[in-house]
Each structure stands twice: as structure tokens, then as C-alpha cells.
Short mmCIF file of C-alpha atoms and ligand atoms in Angstrom, two decimals:
data_model
loop_
_atom_site.label_atom_id
_atom_site.label_comp_id
_atom_site.label_asym_id
_atom_site.label_seq_id
_atom_site.Cartn_x
_atom_site.Cartn_y
_atom_site.Cartn_z
CA UNK A 13 -19.96 -3.16 15.57
CA UNK A 14 -17.57 -5.83 17.07
CA UNK A 15 -14.97 -6.54 14.70
CA UNK A 16 -14.17 -10.09 14.48
CA UNK A 17 -10.79 -11.69 14.02
CA UNK A 18 -10.85 -14.68 11.64
CA UNK A 19 -8.30 -17.39 11.38
CA UNK A 20 -7.69 -19.48 8.30
CA UNK A 21 -10.18 -22.24 9.18
CA UNK A 22 -13.00 -19.49 9.23
CA UNK A 23 -12.93 -18.59 5.42
CA UNK A 24 -16.41 -19.37 4.96
CA UNK A 25 -17.68 -17.30 7.96
CA UNK A 26 -15.93 -14.25 6.45
CA UNK A 27 -17.13 -15.08 3.03
CA UNK A 28 -20.75 -15.17 4.27
CA UNK A 29 -20.14 -11.59 5.68
CA UNK A 30 -18.89 -10.31 2.28
CA UNK A 31 -21.84 -12.04 0.82
CA UNK A 32 -24.16 -10.13 3.03
CA UNK A 33 -22.82 -6.77 2.13
CA UNK A 34 -20.23 -6.33 5.14
CA UNK A 35 -16.81 -5.24 5.22
CA UNK A 36 -13.84 -7.89 5.89
CA UNK A 37 -10.26 -7.13 5.79
CA UNK A 38 -7.98 -9.67 3.84
CA UNK A 39 -4.24 -10.46 3.73
CA UNK A 40 -2.07 -10.05 0.46
CA UNK A 41 1.38 -10.62 -0.15
CA UNK A 42 1.88 -6.62 -0.03
CA UNK A 43 -0.58 -5.11 2.37
CA UNK A 44 -3.95 -5.91 4.15
CA UNK A 45 -6.86 -4.67 1.78
CA UNK A 46 -10.29 -3.71 3.04
CA UNK A 47 -12.84 -6.15 1.28
CA UNK A 48 -16.41 -5.67 -0.11
CA UNK A 49 -18.14 -7.30 -2.91
CA UNK A 50 -17.37 -5.22 -5.60
CA UNK A 51 -20.55 -5.82 -7.59
CA UNK A 52 -22.66 -4.46 -4.35
CA UNK A 53 -22.60 -0.53 -4.41
CA UNK A 54 -23.90 -0.22 -0.74
CA UNK A 55 -21.25 -2.46 0.41
CA UNK A 56 -18.47 -0.55 -1.54
CA UNK A 57 -19.93 2.47 -0.06
CA UNK A 58 -19.16 1.52 3.46
CA UNK A 59 -15.38 1.05 2.30
CA UNK A 60 -15.16 4.58 1.63
CA UNK A 61 -16.81 5.61 5.11
CA UNK A 62 -14.64 3.28 6.93
CA UNK A 63 -11.40 4.55 5.63
CA UNK A 64 -12.78 8.28 5.44
CA UNK A 65 -11.54 7.96 1.95
CA UNK A 66 -12.31 10.66 -0.88
CA UNK A 67 -15.06 9.48 -3.20
CA UNK A 68 -13.03 10.30 -6.33
CA UNK A 69 -10.24 7.65 -5.37
CA UNK A 70 -10.96 4.56 -7.17
CA UNK A 71 -10.51 1.14 -5.77
CA UNK A 72 -8.73 -2.07 -6.82
CA UNK A 73 -10.62 -4.82 -7.80
CA UNK A 74 -9.30 -8.37 -6.57
CA UNK A 75 -9.85 -11.35 -8.46
CA UNK A 76 -9.01 -14.96 -8.21
CA UNK A 77 -8.83 -15.71 -11.73
CA UNK A 78 -7.62 -14.06 -15.01
CA UNK A 79 -10.72 -15.14 -16.51
CA UNK A 80 -12.77 -12.93 -14.28
CA UNK A 81 -11.27 -9.82 -15.59
CA UNK A 82 -12.42 -10.72 -19.04
CA UNK A 83 -16.08 -10.58 -17.82
CA UNK A 84 -15.55 -6.78 -16.92
CA UNK A 85 -13.02 -5.07 -19.50
CA UNK A 86 -13.38 -4.41 -23.21
CA UNK A 87 -10.43 -6.22 -24.12
CA UNK A 88 -7.06 -7.59 -22.95
CA UNK A 89 -4.30 -7.16 -25.18
CA UNK A 90 -1.70 -9.55 -25.92
CA UNK A 91 0.91 -7.56 -23.93
CA UNK A 92 -1.61 -7.43 -20.82
CA UNK A 93 -1.94 -11.41 -21.38
CA UNK A 94 2.11 -11.83 -21.38
CA UNK A 95 2.07 -9.83 -18.02
CA UNK A 96 -0.50 -11.74 -16.49
CA UNK A 97 0.97 -14.94 -17.10
CA UNK A 98 4.12 -13.85 -15.93
CA UNK A 99 3.29 -11.81 -12.60
CA UNK A 100 -0.15 -13.24 -11.67
CA UNK A 101 -0.83 -13.86 -8.70
CA UNK A 102 1.51 -11.19 -7.79
CA UNK A 103 2.24 -7.62 -6.93
CA UNK A 104 1.12 -6.11 -10.34
CA UNK A 105 -2.22 -4.10 -10.93
CA UNK A 106 -3.63 -3.27 -14.17
CA UNK A 107 -5.92 -0.77 -15.19
CA UNK A 108 -8.27 -1.61 -18.19
CA UNK A 109 -11.20 -0.15 -20.08
CA UNK A 110 -14.40 -1.28 -18.65
CA UNK A 111 -17.36 -2.52 -20.53
CA UNK A 112 -20.24 -0.02 -19.90
CA UNK A 113 -21.62 -0.06 -16.44
CA UNK A 114 -19.46 -3.03 -15.43
CA UNK A 115 -19.19 -1.55 -12.04
CA UNK A 116 -20.66 1.26 -10.19
CA UNK A 117 -19.19 4.66 -10.25
CA UNK A 118 -18.59 3.97 -6.38
CA UNK A 119 -16.10 1.28 -7.59
CA UNK A 120 -14.51 3.25 -10.49
CA UNK A 121 -14.70 6.97 -8.95
CA UNK A 122 -16.51 7.80 -12.15
CA UNK A 123 -13.82 6.78 -14.54
CA UNK A 124 -14.40 4.28 -17.61
CA UNK A 125 -11.40 2.27 -16.40
CA UNK A 126 -10.66 0.01 -13.35
CA UNK A 127 -7.56 -1.37 -11.88
CA UNK A 128 -7.39 -5.29 -11.19
CA UNK A 129 -5.43 -7.32 -9.07
CA UNK A 130 -4.74 -11.09 -8.62
CA UNK A 131 -2.79 -11.45 -5.27
CA UNK A 132 -0.67 -13.75 -4.23
CA UNK A 133 -2.34 -15.06 -0.93
CA UNK A 134 -4.28 -18.34 -0.84
CA UNK A 135 -6.42 -17.31 2.12
CA UNK A 136 -7.77 -14.34 0.36
CA UNK A 137 -7.86 -16.45 -3.45
CA UNK A 138 -10.06 -19.05 -1.21
CA UNK A 139 -11.96 -15.84 0.25
CA UNK A 140 -12.85 -14.60 -3.40
CA UNK A 141 -13.96 -17.89 -4.38
CA UNK A 142 -16.20 -18.62 -1.22
CA UNK A 143 -17.71 -15.41 -1.57
CA UNK A 144 -18.35 -15.83 -5.47
CA UNK A 145 -17.40 -12.30 -6.36
CA UNK A 146 -14.56 -10.02 -7.14
CA UNK A 147 -13.38 -7.74 -3.99
CA UNK A 148 -12.86 -4.05 -3.76
CA UNK A 149 -9.60 -3.75 -1.81
CA UNK A 150 -7.95 -0.42 -0.79
CA UNK A 151 -5.32 -0.73 1.77
CA UNK A 152 -6.99 -1.33 5.06
CA UNK A 153 -5.95 1.84 6.99
CA UNK A 154 -7.62 4.91 7.76
CA UNK A 155 -6.96 7.28 4.95
CA UNK A 156 -3.73 9.15 5.16
CA UNK A 157 -2.19 6.73 7.58
CA UNK A 158 0.56 4.00 6.49
CA UNK A 159 -0.92 0.83 5.03
CA UNK A 160 -1.28 -2.01 7.44
CA UNK A 161 1.09 -5.08 7.14
CA UNK A 162 -0.42 -7.03 9.93
CA UNK A 163 -4.17 -7.91 11.20
CA UNK A 164 -3.36 -5.74 14.33
CA UNK A 165 -2.52 -2.71 12.43
CA UNK A 166 -6.20 -3.20 10.68
CA UNK A 167 -7.70 -3.86 14.02
CA UNK A 168 -6.03 -0.53 15.21
CA UNK A 169 -7.44 1.70 12.67
CA UNK A 170 -10.64 0.01 11.78
CA UNK A 171 -11.98 -1.62 14.93
CA UNK A 172 -15.66 -1.31 15.38
CA UNK A 173 -16.12 -0.09 11.99
CA UNK A 174 -15.77 -3.24 9.78
CA UNK A 175 -17.09 -6.61 10.25
CA UNK A 176 -13.95 -8.81 10.36
CA UNK A 177 -10.32 -9.25 9.62
CA UNK A 178 -8.88 -12.57 7.99
CA UNK A 179 -5.76 -12.84 10.09
CA UNK A 180 -2.82 -14.55 7.84
CA UNK A 181 0.09 -12.98 9.81
CA UNK A 182 2.39 -10.08 8.59
CA UNK A 183 2.58 -9.38 4.90
CA UNK A 184 6.02 -10.50 2.93
CA UNK A 185 6.47 -7.62 0.51
CA UNK A 186 5.31 -4.82 2.53
CA UNK A 187 4.57 -1.82 0.02
CA UNK A 188 1.62 -1.77 -2.24
CA UNK A 189 1.63 -3.45 -5.70
CA UNK A 190 2.77 -1.63 -8.85
CA UNK A 191 0.07 0.09 -10.69
CA UNK A 192 0.48 -0.18 -14.41
CA UNK A 193 -2.08 1.84 -16.83
CA UNK A 194 -2.88 -0.62 -19.74
CA UNK A 195 -6.01 1.45 -20.92
CA UNK A 196 -4.11 3.65 -23.05
CA UNK A 197 -1.96 2.84 -26.25
CA UNK A 198 1.30 3.22 -24.09
CA UNK A 199 1.50 1.35 -20.84
CA UNK A 200 2.45 3.63 -17.92
CA UNK A 201 3.43 2.83 -14.45
CA UNK A 202 1.35 5.08 -12.22
CA UNK A 203 2.65 3.72 -8.81
CA UNK A 204 5.71 1.86 -8.45
CA UNK A 205 5.71 -1.53 -6.44
CA UNK A 206 7.42 -4.60 -5.83
CA UNK A 207 7.10 -5.60 -9.50
CA UNK A 208 9.74 -3.54 -11.01
CA UNK A 209 9.96 -1.50 -14.32
CA UNK A 210 12.84 -3.61 -15.62
CA UNK A 211 10.86 -6.85 -14.73
CA UNK A 212 7.81 -5.45 -16.77
CA UNK A 213 9.82 -4.23 -19.73
CA UNK A 214 11.63 -7.72 -19.99
CA UNK A 215 8.28 -9.05 -20.80
CA UNK A 216 6.69 -6.22 -22.95
CA UNK A 217 9.55 -3.83 -23.74
CA UNK A 218 10.16 -0.05 -22.90
CA UNK A 219 7.52 1.57 -20.76
CA UNK A 220 6.90 4.93 -19.38
CA UNK A 221 6.90 5.82 -15.51
CA UNK A 222 4.52 8.93 -14.51
CA UNK A 223 6.73 11.25 -12.76
CA UNK A 224 4.18 14.22 -12.97
CA UNK A 225 3.65 15.91 -9.56
CA UNK A 226 -0.28 16.39 -9.52
CA UNK A 227 -1.46 19.73 -8.39
CA UNK A 228 -4.21 20.14 -5.84
CA UNK A 229 -7.05 20.75 -8.22
CA UNK A 230 -5.89 18.65 -11.01
CA UNK A 231 -7.45 15.23 -11.70
CA UNK A 232 -4.54 12.65 -11.61
CA UNK A 233 -4.17 9.57 -13.45
CA UNK A 234 -4.14 7.75 -10.08
CA UNK A 235 -6.44 9.78 -8.03
CA UNK A 236 -4.89 8.44 -5.13
CA UNK A 237 -1.64 10.10 -5.72
CA UNK A 238 -2.85 13.45 -4.89
CA UNK A 239 -3.64 12.77 -1.24
CA UNK A 240 -1.59 13.14 1.86
CA UNK A 241 -0.51 9.46 2.70
CA UNK A 242 1.46 7.44 5.03
CA UNK A 243 1.86 9.91 7.62
CA UNK A 244 2.30 9.61 11.14
CA UNK A 245 1.59 12.41 13.52
CA UNK A 246 5.37 13.11 14.01
CA UNK A 247 7.51 14.45 11.35
CA UNK A 248 9.57 12.09 9.52
CA UNK A 249 13.06 12.88 8.04
CA UNK A 250 14.88 10.93 5.40
CA UNK A 251 18.47 10.34 6.21
CA UNK A 252 20.09 9.88 2.87
CA UNK A 253 23.62 8.79 3.33
CA UNK A 254 25.41 6.35 5.87
CA UNK A 255 27.83 9.44 6.87
CA UNK A 256 24.92 11.37 7.87
CA UNK A 257 23.88 9.05 10.56
CA UNK A 258 26.25 10.40 13.19
CA UNK A 259 25.13 13.71 12.61
CA UNK A 260 21.59 12.61 12.84
CA UNK A 261 21.98 10.75 16.03
CA UNK A 262 24.07 13.66 17.71
CA UNK A 263 21.09 16.11 16.67
CA UNK A 264 18.34 13.46 18.15
CA UNK A 265 20.09 13.04 21.46
CA UNK A 266 20.26 16.92 21.87
CA UNK A 267 16.42 17.34 21.32
CA UNK A 268 13.88 17.65 24.20
CA UNK A 269 11.55 15.24 22.62
CA UNK A 270 11.46 11.38 21.65
CA UNK A 271 13.13 10.42 18.50
CA UNK A 272 12.29 7.34 16.53
CA UNK A 273 15.31 5.95 14.62
CA UNK A 274 14.50 3.46 11.76
CA UNK A 275 17.71 2.03 10.01
CA UNK A 276 19.40 -1.24 8.97
CA UNK A 277 20.53 -3.12 11.75
CA UNK A 278 24.02 -2.41 10.99
CA UNK A 279 23.37 1.13 11.68
CA UNK A 280 22.14 0.58 15.24
CA UNK A 281 24.26 -1.92 16.80
CA UNK A 282 26.96 0.83 17.76
CA UNK A 283 24.04 3.41 18.78
CA UNK A 284 24.59 4.38 22.38
CA UNK A 285 21.32 4.08 24.35
CA UNK A 286 19.85 7.60 25.26
CA UNK A 287 16.64 8.34 27.11
CA UNK A 288 14.77 9.83 24.20
CA UNK A 289 15.98 7.89 21.29
CA UNK A 290 13.94 4.44 20.37
CA UNK A 291 15.37 2.43 17.74
CA UNK A 292 13.37 0.08 14.96
CA UNK A 293 15.34 -2.16 12.78
CA UNK A 294 14.70 -2.28 9.11
CA UNK A 295 16.67 -5.65 9.07
CA UNK A 296 19.22 -5.95 6.26
CA UNK A 297 18.79 -4.84 2.52
CA UNK A 298 15.98 -3.01 0.93
CA UNK A 299 13.62 -5.85 0.98
CA UNK A 300 13.54 -6.16 4.73
CA UNK A 301 13.36 -2.53 4.83
CA UNK A 302 10.10 -2.26 2.42
CA UNK A 303 8.57 -5.29 4.60
CA UNK A 304 9.09 -3.34 8.00
CA UNK A 305 8.76 0.10 6.93
CA UNK A 306 4.95 0.83 7.56
CA UNK A 307 5.31 -1.45 10.89
CA UNK A 308 7.95 0.88 12.00
CA UNK A 309 6.27 4.16 11.00
CA UNK A 310 3.04 2.98 13.19
CA UNK A 311 4.84 1.79 16.08
CA UNK A 312 6.07 5.28 16.42
CA UNK A 313 2.98 6.62 15.48
CA UNK A 314 1.60 5.03 18.63
CA UNK A 315 3.92 6.64 21.11
CA UNK A 316 2.96 10.25 21.86
CA UNK A 317 6.24 11.31 23.07
CA UNK A 318 7.99 10.55 19.68
CA UNK A 319 7.95 13.77 17.67
CA UNK A 320 10.28 13.28 15.03
CA UNK A 321 11.09 9.84 13.14
CA UNK A 322 14.51 9.56 11.18
CA UNK A 323 14.12 7.01 8.31
CA UNK A 324 17.00 5.55 6.12
CA UNK A 325 17.10 6.05 2.55
CA UNK A 326 17.90 3.39 0.02
CA UNK A 327 18.77 4.11 -3.74
CA UNK A 328 15.69 4.68 -5.67
CA UNK A 329 15.87 1.71 -8.19
CA UNK A 330 14.13 -1.47 -8.37
CA UNK A 331 12.04 -1.98 -5.31
CA UNK A 332 14.01 0.91 -3.74
CA UNK A 333 11.92 2.87 -6.18
CA UNK A 334 8.73 1.76 -4.33
CA UNK A 335 10.18 2.30 -0.84
CA UNK A 336 11.53 5.60 -1.35
CA UNK A 337 8.00 6.68 -3.07
CA UNK A 338 6.26 5.78 0.14
CA UNK A 339 9.11 7.12 2.45
CA UNK A 340 9.01 10.44 0.48
CA UNK A 341 5.34 10.68 0.88
CA UNK A 342 5.31 9.86 4.78
CA UNK A 343 8.13 12.64 5.15
CA UNK A 344 6.27 15.24 3.21
CA UNK A 345 9.72 15.22 1.02
CA UNK A 346 11.92 16.50 4.25
CA UNK A 347 15.46 15.26 4.39
CA UNK A 348 17.55 15.36 7.61
CA UNK A 349 20.23 18.17 7.09
CA UNK A 350 22.01 20.20 9.91
CA UNK A 351 22.08 23.97 8.67
O1 TXA B 14 -1.11 -3.70 -3.10
C1 TXA B 14 -2.03 -3.20 -3.18
O2 TXA B 14 -2.38 -2.80 -4.42
C2 TXA B 14 -3.20 -3.16 -1.92
C3 TXA B 14 -3.65 -4.45 -1.57
C4 TXA B 14 -4.62 -4.26 -0.67
O3 TXA B 14 -4.19 -5.15 -2.74
N1 TXA B 14 -4.05 -2.03 -2.48
C5 TXA B 14 -4.04 -0.78 -2.46
O4 TXA B 14 -5.25 -0.28 -2.90
O5 TXA B 14 -2.99 -0.22 -2.58
P1 TXA B 14 -5.28 1.58 -2.62
O6 TXA B 14 -6.74 1.71 -2.92
O7 TXA B 14 -4.82 1.78 -1.26
O8 TXA B 14 -4.27 2.34 -4.01
C6 TXA B 14 -4.92 2.04 -5.09
C7 TXA B 14 -4.44 2.90 -6.04
C8 TXA B 14 -4.76 4.36 -5.59
O9 TXA B 14 -3.78 5.46 -5.75
C9 TXA B 14 -5.78 4.80 -6.76
O10 TXA B 14 -6.08 5.98 -7.01
C10 TXA B 14 -5.20 3.79 -8.01
O11 TXA B 14 -4.71 2.89 -7.47
N2 TXA B 14 -6.37 3.37 -8.95
C11 TXA B 14 -7.38 2.46 -8.69
N3 TXA B 14 -8.17 2.54 -9.86
C12 TXA B 14 -7.67 3.28 -10.71
C13 TXA B 14 -8.00 3.58 -12.12
N4 TXA B 14 -9.11 2.86 -12.54
N5 TXA B 14 -7.25 4.58 -12.71
C14 TXA B 14 -5.97 5.13 -12.07
N6 TXA B 14 -5.74 4.99 -10.63
C15 TXA B 14 -6.62 3.84 -10.00
MG1 MG B 15 -3.83 2.87 0.42
#
């Protein structure tokens, strides 16, 4: 199969492929998603096959209106309505209890709930409206790899496996949406994202964050949390403090293999070139760094000579919580330290 790149003027062509049960990757403000008609089980099955995704990991349903959600869910609480009006379209995904058989088990991974998201990207909202159905949309990467923040990242992973990619340039936020479970009495954040706990609490009051580490044979609340994630082939190390960089760079230059360095621009300007070092700027501040994190990991992953990647840590609060959650996973929790 040839994977076609669609420009924004070709949304109707892309929508026709969705209607025909094919897969089209779509842009959002967070990362690119892999779209299929959520009401077509055969189409949704292809999503798991293309990504190599385990079948017990449910998919987010993307909608272009809040009214669509009401068709599928048992009820939308007053708090959920407040969150929708505050954050939709935007980077907040909410999980609701479904009406019986609202979606196939392939969408829900066998759960009685589904996650809904109203993305903040006009091209994709137009695509959903033109296709006339909600779209499932996991991140459009090969399972286990960093999520794609450009159409080229999607093409790299899924060329030949999907019908098309709707190209709207690099995504703005760069880390995936906040996943908030609204299916229980107490709302719980299952995945930190660009909509922060403080922002949610400002609308509905105090909520929980699920910090529980899921065991191998346990069914987690957000099934995706148990899998290896965001991992390039090289070993990633988190560099915690500004002070650690000089030791880290000294160590890197002594290695017989290539080392990739991802840090804010201010930490890279004084860096003396060395044959085995390559740098990738994370810009300035945690917003820039979140937007660039996956692109940097992917750039180094494409170079076989790079065996280690050193990445700057940020304070784990606000958007930094989402950044550090992704970075921790890609590093398997490893921090740079000299012993
Ligand atoms: O920003 C995003 O959310 C992107 C863009 C494309 O919209 N999508 C995305 O999807 O990150 P995905 O499939 O890569 O991650 C969805 C996460 C997974 O950890 C999954 O297990 C969890 O949400 N999830 C989905 N449905 C769920 C449900 N009903 N209950 C609990 N967790 C659920
Ligand atoms: Mg994903």
C-alpha cells in the first residue's frame, strides 16, 4: 500500500478513505493520531495491526462536538460539562461509562468505558465532520516508539501500512493529552498532559492523580501505562541538575560511541564540539522542551552510531509533570550519575 500525504485542501479525499474503512493519520495540537472510523470494527482492527499495539489497550474516540459524546455515554455529570466547556477543544481526554454496545470491544479493549477527546485542530475537526463518524486515534507511532509530532514521523513508522496522512505541520504541544477518568465517583488523572491538575481543580475542585505503578500481570486503569513506551534503541539518561551537565559532557566525550545531548539552548551554547557528540536544542523552558522532546528522541534514534542519549530534566509540576512522565518512560527511569 502506498501511503499518501494529504494537504489541507485534500481533507475530503482523506475523509473518503476513512468512510471506506481505511486508516488516515491526523494532526492534533498534541501529537498525530492514527484515525479510523470508530463505528467500523474491521477498520479499528487495522489500527492495532498497523501499530503493533496490544489488543487490551483501548483507544481514544475523537469527536468534533460535545453533543456526539452524549450519543454514546450513560451520562455526563455537571462537572464533566464544566470541564468540556472550559477545555474542549483541547488537550483533556475524559473517560465515561458507555451505553451497552456503544462501541465494539476492539475500541474499548473490553472495558465498559471509553475515552473521549475533542482535539484543537481545525483540519482534524473538518476531517471528522466530513467523514461523518467519530475517529479512534491512538498516537500514530509504532507501538513502543515516541509519539509522532510531524507527518514525517508518522511516515517513518507507518509508511506502507496506512492509506494516508493529513499533514498540518509540527504539533504545538508535543506531549499527549491529559487522561481524566470521569467514570467513577472521584475523578482521577490517569495520564498527565498539557491540561494540568491545577487547571482542572480550578474548575471542579480537588482530584486525585494515579501514581500507582502497574505490575506486569495486573490490569491497570489506563491499560497503556503498563507497556514500554517512548523508547529509542539507544539508552536514555535523565540529567537532573544544571550542575550535572559538565560531568555528563565530560563522560560523554570519553565514550567510544556517539552520544546525543538534548537540553535547553542555554546549556548547549558553551559546549565545545567533539566528534562523538551531537546536540539537539530543547529551546527555552518546559513548553518548548515538551514540544521538542519526541522529535529529538526520534532524530537520534535514526542514527545507529548514537548509543546513549542524555536529556535535561525539568521540575515535575504543571506541564513539567507530563514532560517528566514521558522522559522517565523513555529512559526506563535511568538517571545520569557518576559512581
Ligand atoms: O493526545 C492524545 O491523547 C493522542 C492524540 C492522537 O489524540 N492520543 C493518544 O492515544 O495518546 P494513545 O492511544 O496513544 O493513548 C491513550 C491512553 C492509553 O494509555 C490508554 O490505555 C488510555 O489512554 N485509555 C484509553 N481508553 C481508556 C479507557 N476506557 N480507560 C482507561 N484508559 C484508557
Ligand atoms: Mg500512544
